[in-house]
Short mmCIF file of C-alpha atoms in Angstrom, two decimals:
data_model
loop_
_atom_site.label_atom_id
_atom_site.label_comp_id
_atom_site.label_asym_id
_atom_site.label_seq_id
_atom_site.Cartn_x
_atom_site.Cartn_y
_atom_site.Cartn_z
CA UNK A 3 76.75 21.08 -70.89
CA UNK A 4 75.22 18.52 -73.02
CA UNK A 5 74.25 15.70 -71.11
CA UNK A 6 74.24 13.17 -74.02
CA UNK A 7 77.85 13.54 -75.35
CA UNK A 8 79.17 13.28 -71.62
CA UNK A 9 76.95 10.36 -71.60
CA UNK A 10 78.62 8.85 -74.82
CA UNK A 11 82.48 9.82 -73.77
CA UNK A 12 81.69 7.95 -70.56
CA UNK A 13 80.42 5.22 -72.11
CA UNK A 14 83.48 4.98 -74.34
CA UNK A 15 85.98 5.14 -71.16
CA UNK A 16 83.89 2.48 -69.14
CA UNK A 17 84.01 -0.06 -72.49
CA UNK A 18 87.59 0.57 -73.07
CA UNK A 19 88.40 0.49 -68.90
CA UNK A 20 87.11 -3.29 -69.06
CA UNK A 21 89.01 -4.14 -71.90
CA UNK A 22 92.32 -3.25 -70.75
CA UNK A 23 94.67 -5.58 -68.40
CA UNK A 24 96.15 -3.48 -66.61
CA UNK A 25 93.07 -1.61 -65.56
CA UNK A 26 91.23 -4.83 -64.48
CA UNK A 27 94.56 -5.96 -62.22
CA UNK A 28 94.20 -2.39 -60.67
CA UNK A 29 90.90 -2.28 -60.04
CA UNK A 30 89.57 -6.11 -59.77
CA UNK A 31 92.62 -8.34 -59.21
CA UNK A 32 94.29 -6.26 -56.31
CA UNK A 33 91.51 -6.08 -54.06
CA UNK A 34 89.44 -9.16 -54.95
CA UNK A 35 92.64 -11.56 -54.96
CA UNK A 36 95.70 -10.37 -53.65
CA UNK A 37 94.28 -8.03 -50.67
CA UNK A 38 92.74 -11.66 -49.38
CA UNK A 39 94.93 -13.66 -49.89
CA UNK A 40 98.16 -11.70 -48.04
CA UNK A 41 96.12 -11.09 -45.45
CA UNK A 42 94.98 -15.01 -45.25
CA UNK A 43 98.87 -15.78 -45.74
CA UNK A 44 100.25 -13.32 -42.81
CA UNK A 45 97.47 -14.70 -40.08
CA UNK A 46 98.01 -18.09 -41.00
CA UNK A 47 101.89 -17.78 -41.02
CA UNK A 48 101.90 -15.35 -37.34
CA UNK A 49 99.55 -18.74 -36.23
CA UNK A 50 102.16 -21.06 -37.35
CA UNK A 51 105.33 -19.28 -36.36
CA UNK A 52 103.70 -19.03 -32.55
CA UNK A 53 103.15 -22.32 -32.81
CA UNK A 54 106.72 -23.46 -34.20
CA UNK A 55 108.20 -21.85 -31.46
CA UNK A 56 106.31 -23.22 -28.77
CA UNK A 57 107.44 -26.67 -30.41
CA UNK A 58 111.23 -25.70 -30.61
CA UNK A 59 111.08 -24.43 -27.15
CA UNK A 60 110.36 -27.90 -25.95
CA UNK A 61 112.56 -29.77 -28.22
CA UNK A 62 115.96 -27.43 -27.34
CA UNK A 63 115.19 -27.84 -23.81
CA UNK A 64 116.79 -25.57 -21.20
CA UNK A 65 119.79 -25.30 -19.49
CA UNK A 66 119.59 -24.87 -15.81
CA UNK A 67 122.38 -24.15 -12.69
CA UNK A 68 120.32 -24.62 -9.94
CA UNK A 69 120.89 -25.98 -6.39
CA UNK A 70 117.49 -25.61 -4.44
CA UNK A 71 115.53 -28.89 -5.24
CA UNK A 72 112.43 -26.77 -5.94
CA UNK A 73 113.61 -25.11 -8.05
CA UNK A 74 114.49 -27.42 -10.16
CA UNK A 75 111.19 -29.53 -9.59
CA UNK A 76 109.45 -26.72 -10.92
CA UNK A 77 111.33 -26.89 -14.45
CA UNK A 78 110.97 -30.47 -14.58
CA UNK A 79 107.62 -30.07 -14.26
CA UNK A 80 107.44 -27.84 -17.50
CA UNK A 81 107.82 -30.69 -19.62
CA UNK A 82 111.17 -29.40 -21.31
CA UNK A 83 114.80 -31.27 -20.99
CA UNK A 84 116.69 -29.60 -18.37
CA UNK A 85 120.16 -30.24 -19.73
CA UNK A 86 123.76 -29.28 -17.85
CA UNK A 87 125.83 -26.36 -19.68
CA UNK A 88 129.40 -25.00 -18.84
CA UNK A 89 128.85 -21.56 -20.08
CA UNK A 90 124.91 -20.81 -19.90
CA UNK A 91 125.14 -17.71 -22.13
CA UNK A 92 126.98 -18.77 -25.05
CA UNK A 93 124.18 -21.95 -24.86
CA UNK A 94 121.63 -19.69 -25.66
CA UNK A 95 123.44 -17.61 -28.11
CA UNK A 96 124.71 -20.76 -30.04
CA UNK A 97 121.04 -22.27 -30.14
CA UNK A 98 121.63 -25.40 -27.92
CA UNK A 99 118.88 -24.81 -25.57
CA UNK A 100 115.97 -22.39 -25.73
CA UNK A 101 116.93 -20.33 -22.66
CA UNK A 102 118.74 -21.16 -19.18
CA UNK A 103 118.86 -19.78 -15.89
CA UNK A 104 121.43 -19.54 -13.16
CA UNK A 105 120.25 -19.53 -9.18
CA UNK A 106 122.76 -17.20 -7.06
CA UNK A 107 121.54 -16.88 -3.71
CA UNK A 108 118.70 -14.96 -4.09
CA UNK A 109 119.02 -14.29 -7.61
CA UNK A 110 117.88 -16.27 -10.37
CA UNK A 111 119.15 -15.16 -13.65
CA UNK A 112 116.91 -16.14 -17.13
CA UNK A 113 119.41 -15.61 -20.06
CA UNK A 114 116.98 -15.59 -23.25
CA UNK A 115 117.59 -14.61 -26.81
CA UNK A 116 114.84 -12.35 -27.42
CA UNK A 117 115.37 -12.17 -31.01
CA UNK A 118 114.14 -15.75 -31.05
CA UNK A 119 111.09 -16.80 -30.67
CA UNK A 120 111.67 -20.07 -28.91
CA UNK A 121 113.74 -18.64 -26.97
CA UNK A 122 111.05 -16.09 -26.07
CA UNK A 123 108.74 -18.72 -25.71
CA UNK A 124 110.71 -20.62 -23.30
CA UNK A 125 111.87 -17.60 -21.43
CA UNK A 126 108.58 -17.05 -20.53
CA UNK A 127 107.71 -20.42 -19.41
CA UNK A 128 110.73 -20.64 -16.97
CA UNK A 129 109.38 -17.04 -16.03
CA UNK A 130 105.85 -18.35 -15.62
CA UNK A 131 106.88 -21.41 -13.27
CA UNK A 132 109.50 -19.39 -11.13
CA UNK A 133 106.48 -17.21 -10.38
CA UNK A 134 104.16 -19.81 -9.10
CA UNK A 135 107.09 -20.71 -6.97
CA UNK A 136 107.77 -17.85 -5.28
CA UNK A 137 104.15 -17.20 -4.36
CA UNK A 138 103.96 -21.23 -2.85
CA UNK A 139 107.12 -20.17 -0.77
CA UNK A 140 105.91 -16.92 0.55
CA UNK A 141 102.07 -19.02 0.99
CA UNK A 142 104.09 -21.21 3.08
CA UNK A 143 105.60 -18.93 5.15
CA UNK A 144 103.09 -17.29 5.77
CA UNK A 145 101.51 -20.14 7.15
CA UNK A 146 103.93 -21.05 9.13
CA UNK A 147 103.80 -17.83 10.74
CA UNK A 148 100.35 -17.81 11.71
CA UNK A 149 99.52 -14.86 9.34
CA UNK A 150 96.53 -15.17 7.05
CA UNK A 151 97.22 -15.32 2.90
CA UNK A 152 94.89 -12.57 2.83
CA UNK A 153 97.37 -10.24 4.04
CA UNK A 154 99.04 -10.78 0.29
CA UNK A 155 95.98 -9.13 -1.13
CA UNK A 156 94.51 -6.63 0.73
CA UNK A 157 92.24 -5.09 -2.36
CA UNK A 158 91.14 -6.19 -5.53
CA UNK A 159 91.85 -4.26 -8.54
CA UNK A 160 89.52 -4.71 -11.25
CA UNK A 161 89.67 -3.70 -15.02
CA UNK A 162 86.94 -2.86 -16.92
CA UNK A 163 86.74 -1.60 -20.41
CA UNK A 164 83.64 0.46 -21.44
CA UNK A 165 84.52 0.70 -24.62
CA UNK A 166 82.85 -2.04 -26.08
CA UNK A 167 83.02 -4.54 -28.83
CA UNK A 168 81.93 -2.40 -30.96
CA UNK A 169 84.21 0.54 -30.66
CA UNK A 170 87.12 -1.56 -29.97
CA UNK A 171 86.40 -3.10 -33.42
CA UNK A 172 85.84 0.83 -34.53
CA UNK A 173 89.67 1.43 -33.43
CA UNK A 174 90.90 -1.36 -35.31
CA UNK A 175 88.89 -0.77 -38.24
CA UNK A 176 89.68 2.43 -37.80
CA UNK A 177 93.09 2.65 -37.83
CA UNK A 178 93.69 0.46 -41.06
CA UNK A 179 90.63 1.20 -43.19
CA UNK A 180 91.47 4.39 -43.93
CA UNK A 181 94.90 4.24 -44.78
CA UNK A 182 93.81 1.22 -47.49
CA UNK A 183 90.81 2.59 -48.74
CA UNK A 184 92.32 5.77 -50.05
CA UNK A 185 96.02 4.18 -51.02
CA UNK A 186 94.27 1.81 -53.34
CA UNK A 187 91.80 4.66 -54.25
CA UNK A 188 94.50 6.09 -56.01
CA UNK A 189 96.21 3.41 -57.45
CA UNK A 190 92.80 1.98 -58.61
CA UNK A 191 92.18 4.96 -60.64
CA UNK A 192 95.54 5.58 -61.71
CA UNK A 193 95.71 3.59 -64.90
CA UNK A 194 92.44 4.23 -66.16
CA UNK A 195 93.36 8.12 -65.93
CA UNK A 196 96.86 7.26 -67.26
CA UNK A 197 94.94 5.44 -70.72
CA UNK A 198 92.38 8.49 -71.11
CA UNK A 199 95.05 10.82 -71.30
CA UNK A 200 98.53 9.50 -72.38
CA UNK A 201 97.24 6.40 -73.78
CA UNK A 202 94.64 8.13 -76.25
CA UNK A 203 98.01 10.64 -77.01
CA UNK A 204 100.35 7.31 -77.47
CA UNK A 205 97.18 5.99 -79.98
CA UNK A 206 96.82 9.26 -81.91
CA UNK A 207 93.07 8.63 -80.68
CA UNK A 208 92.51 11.86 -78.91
CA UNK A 209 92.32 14.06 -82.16
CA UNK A 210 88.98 12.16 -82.88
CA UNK A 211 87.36 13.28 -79.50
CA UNK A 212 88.90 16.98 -80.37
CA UNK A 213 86.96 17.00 -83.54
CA UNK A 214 84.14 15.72 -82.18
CA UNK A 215 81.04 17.81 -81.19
CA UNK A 216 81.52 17.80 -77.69
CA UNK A 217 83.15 21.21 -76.02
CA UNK A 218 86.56 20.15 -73.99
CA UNK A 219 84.72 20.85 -70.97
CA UNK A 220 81.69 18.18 -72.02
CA UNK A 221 85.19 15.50 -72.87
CA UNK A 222 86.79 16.43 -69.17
CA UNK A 223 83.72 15.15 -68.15
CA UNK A 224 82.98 12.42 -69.45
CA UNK A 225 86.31 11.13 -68.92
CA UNK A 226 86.75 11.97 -65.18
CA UNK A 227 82.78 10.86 -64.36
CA UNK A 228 84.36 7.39 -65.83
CA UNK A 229 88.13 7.61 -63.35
CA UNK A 230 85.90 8.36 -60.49
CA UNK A 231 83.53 5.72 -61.46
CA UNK A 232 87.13 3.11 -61.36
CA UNK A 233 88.15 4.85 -58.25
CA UNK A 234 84.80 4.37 -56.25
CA UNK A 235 84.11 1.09 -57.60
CA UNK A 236 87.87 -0.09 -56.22
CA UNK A 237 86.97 1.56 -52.92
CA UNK A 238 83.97 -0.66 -52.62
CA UNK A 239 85.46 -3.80 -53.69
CA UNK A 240 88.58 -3.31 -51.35
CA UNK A 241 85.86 -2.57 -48.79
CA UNK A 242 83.82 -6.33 -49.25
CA UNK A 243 87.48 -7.62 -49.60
CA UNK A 244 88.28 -6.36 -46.10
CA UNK A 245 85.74 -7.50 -44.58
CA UNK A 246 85.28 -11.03 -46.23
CA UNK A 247 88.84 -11.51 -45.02
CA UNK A 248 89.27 -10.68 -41.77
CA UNK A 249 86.29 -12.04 -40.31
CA UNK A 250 86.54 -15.23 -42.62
CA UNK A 251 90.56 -15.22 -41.11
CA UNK A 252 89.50 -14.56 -37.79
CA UNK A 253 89.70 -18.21 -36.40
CA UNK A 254 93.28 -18.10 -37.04
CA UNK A 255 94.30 -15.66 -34.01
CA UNK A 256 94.46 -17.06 -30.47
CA UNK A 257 93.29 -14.10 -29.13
CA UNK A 258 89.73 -14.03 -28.15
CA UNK A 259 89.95 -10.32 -28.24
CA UNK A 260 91.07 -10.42 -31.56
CA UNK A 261 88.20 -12.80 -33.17
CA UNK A 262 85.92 -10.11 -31.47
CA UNK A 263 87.09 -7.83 -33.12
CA UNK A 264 87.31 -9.54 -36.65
CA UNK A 265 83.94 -10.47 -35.71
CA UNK A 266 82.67 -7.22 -34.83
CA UNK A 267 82.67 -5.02 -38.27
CA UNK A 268 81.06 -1.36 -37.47
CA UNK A 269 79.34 -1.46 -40.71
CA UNK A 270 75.42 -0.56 -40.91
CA UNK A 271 73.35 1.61 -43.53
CA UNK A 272 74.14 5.22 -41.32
CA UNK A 273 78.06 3.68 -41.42
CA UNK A 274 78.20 2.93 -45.07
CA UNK A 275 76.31 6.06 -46.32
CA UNK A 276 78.83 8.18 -44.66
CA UNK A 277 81.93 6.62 -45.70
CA UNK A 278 80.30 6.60 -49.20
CA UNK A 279 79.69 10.14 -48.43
CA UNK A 280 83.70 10.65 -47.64
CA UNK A 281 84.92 8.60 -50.42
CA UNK A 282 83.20 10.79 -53.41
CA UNK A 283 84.77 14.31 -53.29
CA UNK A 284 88.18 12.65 -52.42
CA UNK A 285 87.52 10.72 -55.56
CA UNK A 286 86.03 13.27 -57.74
CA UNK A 287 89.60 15.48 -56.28
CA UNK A 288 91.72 12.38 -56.97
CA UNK A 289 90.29 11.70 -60.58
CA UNK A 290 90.95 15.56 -61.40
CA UNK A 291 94.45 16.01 -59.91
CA UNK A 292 95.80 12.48 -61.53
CA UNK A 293 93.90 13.64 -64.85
CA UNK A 294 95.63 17.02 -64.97
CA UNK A 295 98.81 15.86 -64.10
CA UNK A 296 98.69 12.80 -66.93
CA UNK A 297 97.76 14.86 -69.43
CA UNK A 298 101.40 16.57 -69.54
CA UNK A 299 102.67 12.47 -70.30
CA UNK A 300 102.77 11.65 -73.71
CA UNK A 301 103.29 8.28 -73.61
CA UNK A 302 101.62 5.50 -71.14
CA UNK A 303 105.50 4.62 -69.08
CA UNK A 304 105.28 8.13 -68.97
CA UNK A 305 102.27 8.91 -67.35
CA UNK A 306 103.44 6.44 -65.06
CA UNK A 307 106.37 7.93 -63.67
CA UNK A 308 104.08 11.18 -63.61
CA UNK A 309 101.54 9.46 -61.32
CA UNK A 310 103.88 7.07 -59.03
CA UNK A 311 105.10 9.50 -56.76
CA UNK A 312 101.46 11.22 -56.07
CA UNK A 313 99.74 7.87 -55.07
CA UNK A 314 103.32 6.87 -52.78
CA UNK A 315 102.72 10.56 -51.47
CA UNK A 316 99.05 10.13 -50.12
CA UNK A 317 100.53 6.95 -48.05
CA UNK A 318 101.97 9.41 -45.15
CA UNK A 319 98.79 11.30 -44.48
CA UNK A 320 95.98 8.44 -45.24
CA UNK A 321 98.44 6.80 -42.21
CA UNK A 322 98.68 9.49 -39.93
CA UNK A 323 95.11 10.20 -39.74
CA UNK A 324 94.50 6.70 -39.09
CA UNK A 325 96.96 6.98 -36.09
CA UNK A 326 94.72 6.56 -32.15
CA UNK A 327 95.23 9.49 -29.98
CA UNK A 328 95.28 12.33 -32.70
CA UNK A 329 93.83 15.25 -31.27
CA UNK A 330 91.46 16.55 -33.87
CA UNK A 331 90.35 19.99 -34.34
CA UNK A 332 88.72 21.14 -37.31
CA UNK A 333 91.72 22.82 -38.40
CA UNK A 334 93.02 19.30 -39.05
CA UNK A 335 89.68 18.54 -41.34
CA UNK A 336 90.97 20.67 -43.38
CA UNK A 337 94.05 18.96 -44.31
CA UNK A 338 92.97 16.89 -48.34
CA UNK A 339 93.68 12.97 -47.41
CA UNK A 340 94.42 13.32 -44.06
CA UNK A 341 90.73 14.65 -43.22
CA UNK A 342 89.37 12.05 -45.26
CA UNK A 343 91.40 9.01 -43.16
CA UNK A 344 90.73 11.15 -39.95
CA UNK A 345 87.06 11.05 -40.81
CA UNK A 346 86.99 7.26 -41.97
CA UNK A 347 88.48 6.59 -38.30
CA UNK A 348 85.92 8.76 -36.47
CA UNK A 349 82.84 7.35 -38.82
CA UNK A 350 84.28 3.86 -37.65
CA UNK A 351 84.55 4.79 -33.92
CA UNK A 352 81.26 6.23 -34.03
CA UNK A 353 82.53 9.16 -32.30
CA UNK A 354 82.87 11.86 -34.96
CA UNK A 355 81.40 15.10 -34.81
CA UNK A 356 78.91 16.84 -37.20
CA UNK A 357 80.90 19.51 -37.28
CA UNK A 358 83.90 17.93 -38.08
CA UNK A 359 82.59 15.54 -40.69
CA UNK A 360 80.55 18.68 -42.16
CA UNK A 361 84.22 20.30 -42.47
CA UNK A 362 85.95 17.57 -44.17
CA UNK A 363 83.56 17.35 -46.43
CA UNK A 364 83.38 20.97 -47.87
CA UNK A 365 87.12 21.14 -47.76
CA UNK A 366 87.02 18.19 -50.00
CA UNK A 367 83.90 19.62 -52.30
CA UNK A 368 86.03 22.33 -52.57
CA UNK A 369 89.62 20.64 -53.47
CA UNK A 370 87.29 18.23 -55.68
CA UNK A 371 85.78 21.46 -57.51
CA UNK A 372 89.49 23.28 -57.73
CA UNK A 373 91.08 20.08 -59.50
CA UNK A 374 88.31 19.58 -61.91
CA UNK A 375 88.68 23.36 -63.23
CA UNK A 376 92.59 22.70 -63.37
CA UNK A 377 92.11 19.72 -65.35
CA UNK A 378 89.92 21.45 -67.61
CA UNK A 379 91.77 24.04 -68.63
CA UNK A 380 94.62 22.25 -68.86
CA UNK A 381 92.55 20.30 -71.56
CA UNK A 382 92.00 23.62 -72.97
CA UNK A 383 95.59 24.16 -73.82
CA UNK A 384 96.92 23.29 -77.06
CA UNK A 385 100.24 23.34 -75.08
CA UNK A 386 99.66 20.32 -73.34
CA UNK A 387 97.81 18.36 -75.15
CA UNK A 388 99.98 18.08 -78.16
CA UNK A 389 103.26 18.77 -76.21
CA UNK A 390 106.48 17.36 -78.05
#
């Protein structure tokens, strides 16, 4: 191969990749503007929706049928209207109050609609405050009885998570990075392949590399060094995206365990070299398959509907090897996608094995090797390349 002219095609593909619009929405736009700012939007709107509902819950009030006086101290105290309903059920299900409860003897009945979240909210207010009740009563009689409260606790249990912040931020990581990474992996690269291929066909442009002196072999590569070149550089920015976003978004959860987590990114030099490590022969296989698969398109819409259904079919693995629990084996790490997102979720727990990452990563030289022959002999064929 002659290292110049592969130098030169790629050149060519990487100034015509940053001309086109289409290329930069794939590549730039997507995970630079939109990935952030959904992400921003569904936090913020989960913070405000909690938030409308606790509001709603106190402005419907509840209805309550109650006829022990502490019980119905203990809603007053809640700071909701207690209001007076004939039929406590249909209340709820029309929307006039939040929830309501019924006391029966020794039964006290919450009717919540838990397809609302006021209602939920509420619900589990009343629940909350019954709660306290019942252990006051049973602390009462107790001593009234002469009997110690200790007898109500007779052992502590205690909880304690070894994990860690930092492979509970590894799971979470984890379990989404993967799946993203290599979904917009292949949609990044998808119209820059589609323009090298269909797009020089729709602009009668590829007879001038064909009659250039580069060999087909010397074009193939030139051309896919450039789609892998679009595919890791979108794996990289949806990377910084990622992480800009959650832990700039993580003030925006009430959960303390969840701004740890946000806070917490599993990302140092070892971390980042191996997922870099991951993300090439899945690339180098990606740019291959999608190039040998556009080249049978002869138009740009058609290389489109050629290359749709291959980036919609990597979502099911690049998900399922995300998934906690999986029981690897290094049959599994064999498996092109779904060893990659299995090893992006192991690199992030910091649990995965040598063997197992050494696996995944042949399997993929290999699959990476296999495409790039395919794709250049299917440049080879006069067939294909001028197909009417």
């Amino acid at each position: 191969m002659r290292f110049p002219l592969i130098r030169a095609i790629y050149r060519k593909e990487m100034l015509d990749m940053f001309r086109d619009r289409r290329t930069m929405i794939s590549m730039l736009v997507v995970p630079l503007v939109v990935f952030p700012l959904v992400i921003s939007v569904m936090m913020r709107f989960a913070t405000r929706m909690e938030a409308n509902a606790e509001t709603e819950a106190k402005t419907m009030g509840i209805a309550a049928r109650v006829t022990t006086p502490s019980v119905r101290e203990a809603l007053e105290k809640l700071g909701v209207p207690v209001k007076e309903k004939g039929d406590l059920r249909a209340a709820v299900e029309k929307k006039e109050v939040a929830a309501a409860l019924e006391e029966r003897g020794e039964t006290i009945e919450v009717f919540v609609d838990s397809s609302n979240p006021s209602s939920t909210a509420a619900g589990d207010r009343i629940r909350t405050a019954l709660s306290e009740l019942k252990d006051q009563r049973i602390r009462e009689s107790l001593r009234h009885s002469g009997i110690p409260e200790s007898v109500l606790t007779p052992f502590t249990v205690k909880r304690t998570n070894i994990a860690g912040e930092r492979k509970m931020a590894g799971s979470v990581w984890g379990t989404m990075l993967g799946y993203i990474l290599l979904l917009l992996m292949f949609t990044g690269g998808m119209y820059p392949v589609i323009d090298m291929t269909a797009g020089e066909k729709e602009r009668k442009t590829l007879e001038a590399f064909l009659a250039s002196p580069a060999q087909r072999r010397e074009i193939v590569m030139g051309k896919t060094l450039a789609a892998i070149t679009a595919i890791i550089m979108t794996a990289m920015l949806t990377l910084a995206s990622m992480v800009y976003s959650l832990h700039s978004n993580r003030l925006a959860t009430k959960s303390e365990e969840m701004r740890n987590v946000m806070k917490t990114i599993p990302l140092d030099a070892n971390t980042l070299a191996m997922l870099v490590a991951t993300l090439i022969p899945v690339a180098i296989f990606a740019a291959s398959l999608m190039f040998a698969i556009a080249l049978f398109a002869r138009s740009f819409k058609e290389g489109q509907s050629y290359l749709t259904p291959l980036a919609l079919l990597v979502i099911f693995p690049a998900l399922l090897g995300g998934l906690p629990g999986l029981q690897s084996t290094p049959a599994l790490f064999l498996i092109p996608i779904f060893n990659a997102s299995l090893v992006i979720r192991g690199i992030m727990l910091g649990d995965l094995s040598t063997v197992n990452f050494a696996v995944a990563l042949g399997a993929n030289l290999v699959y990476a090797a296999i495409a790039f022959v395919i794709a250049t002999r299917q440049f080879e064929k006069e067939s294909v390349l001028f197909r009417s």
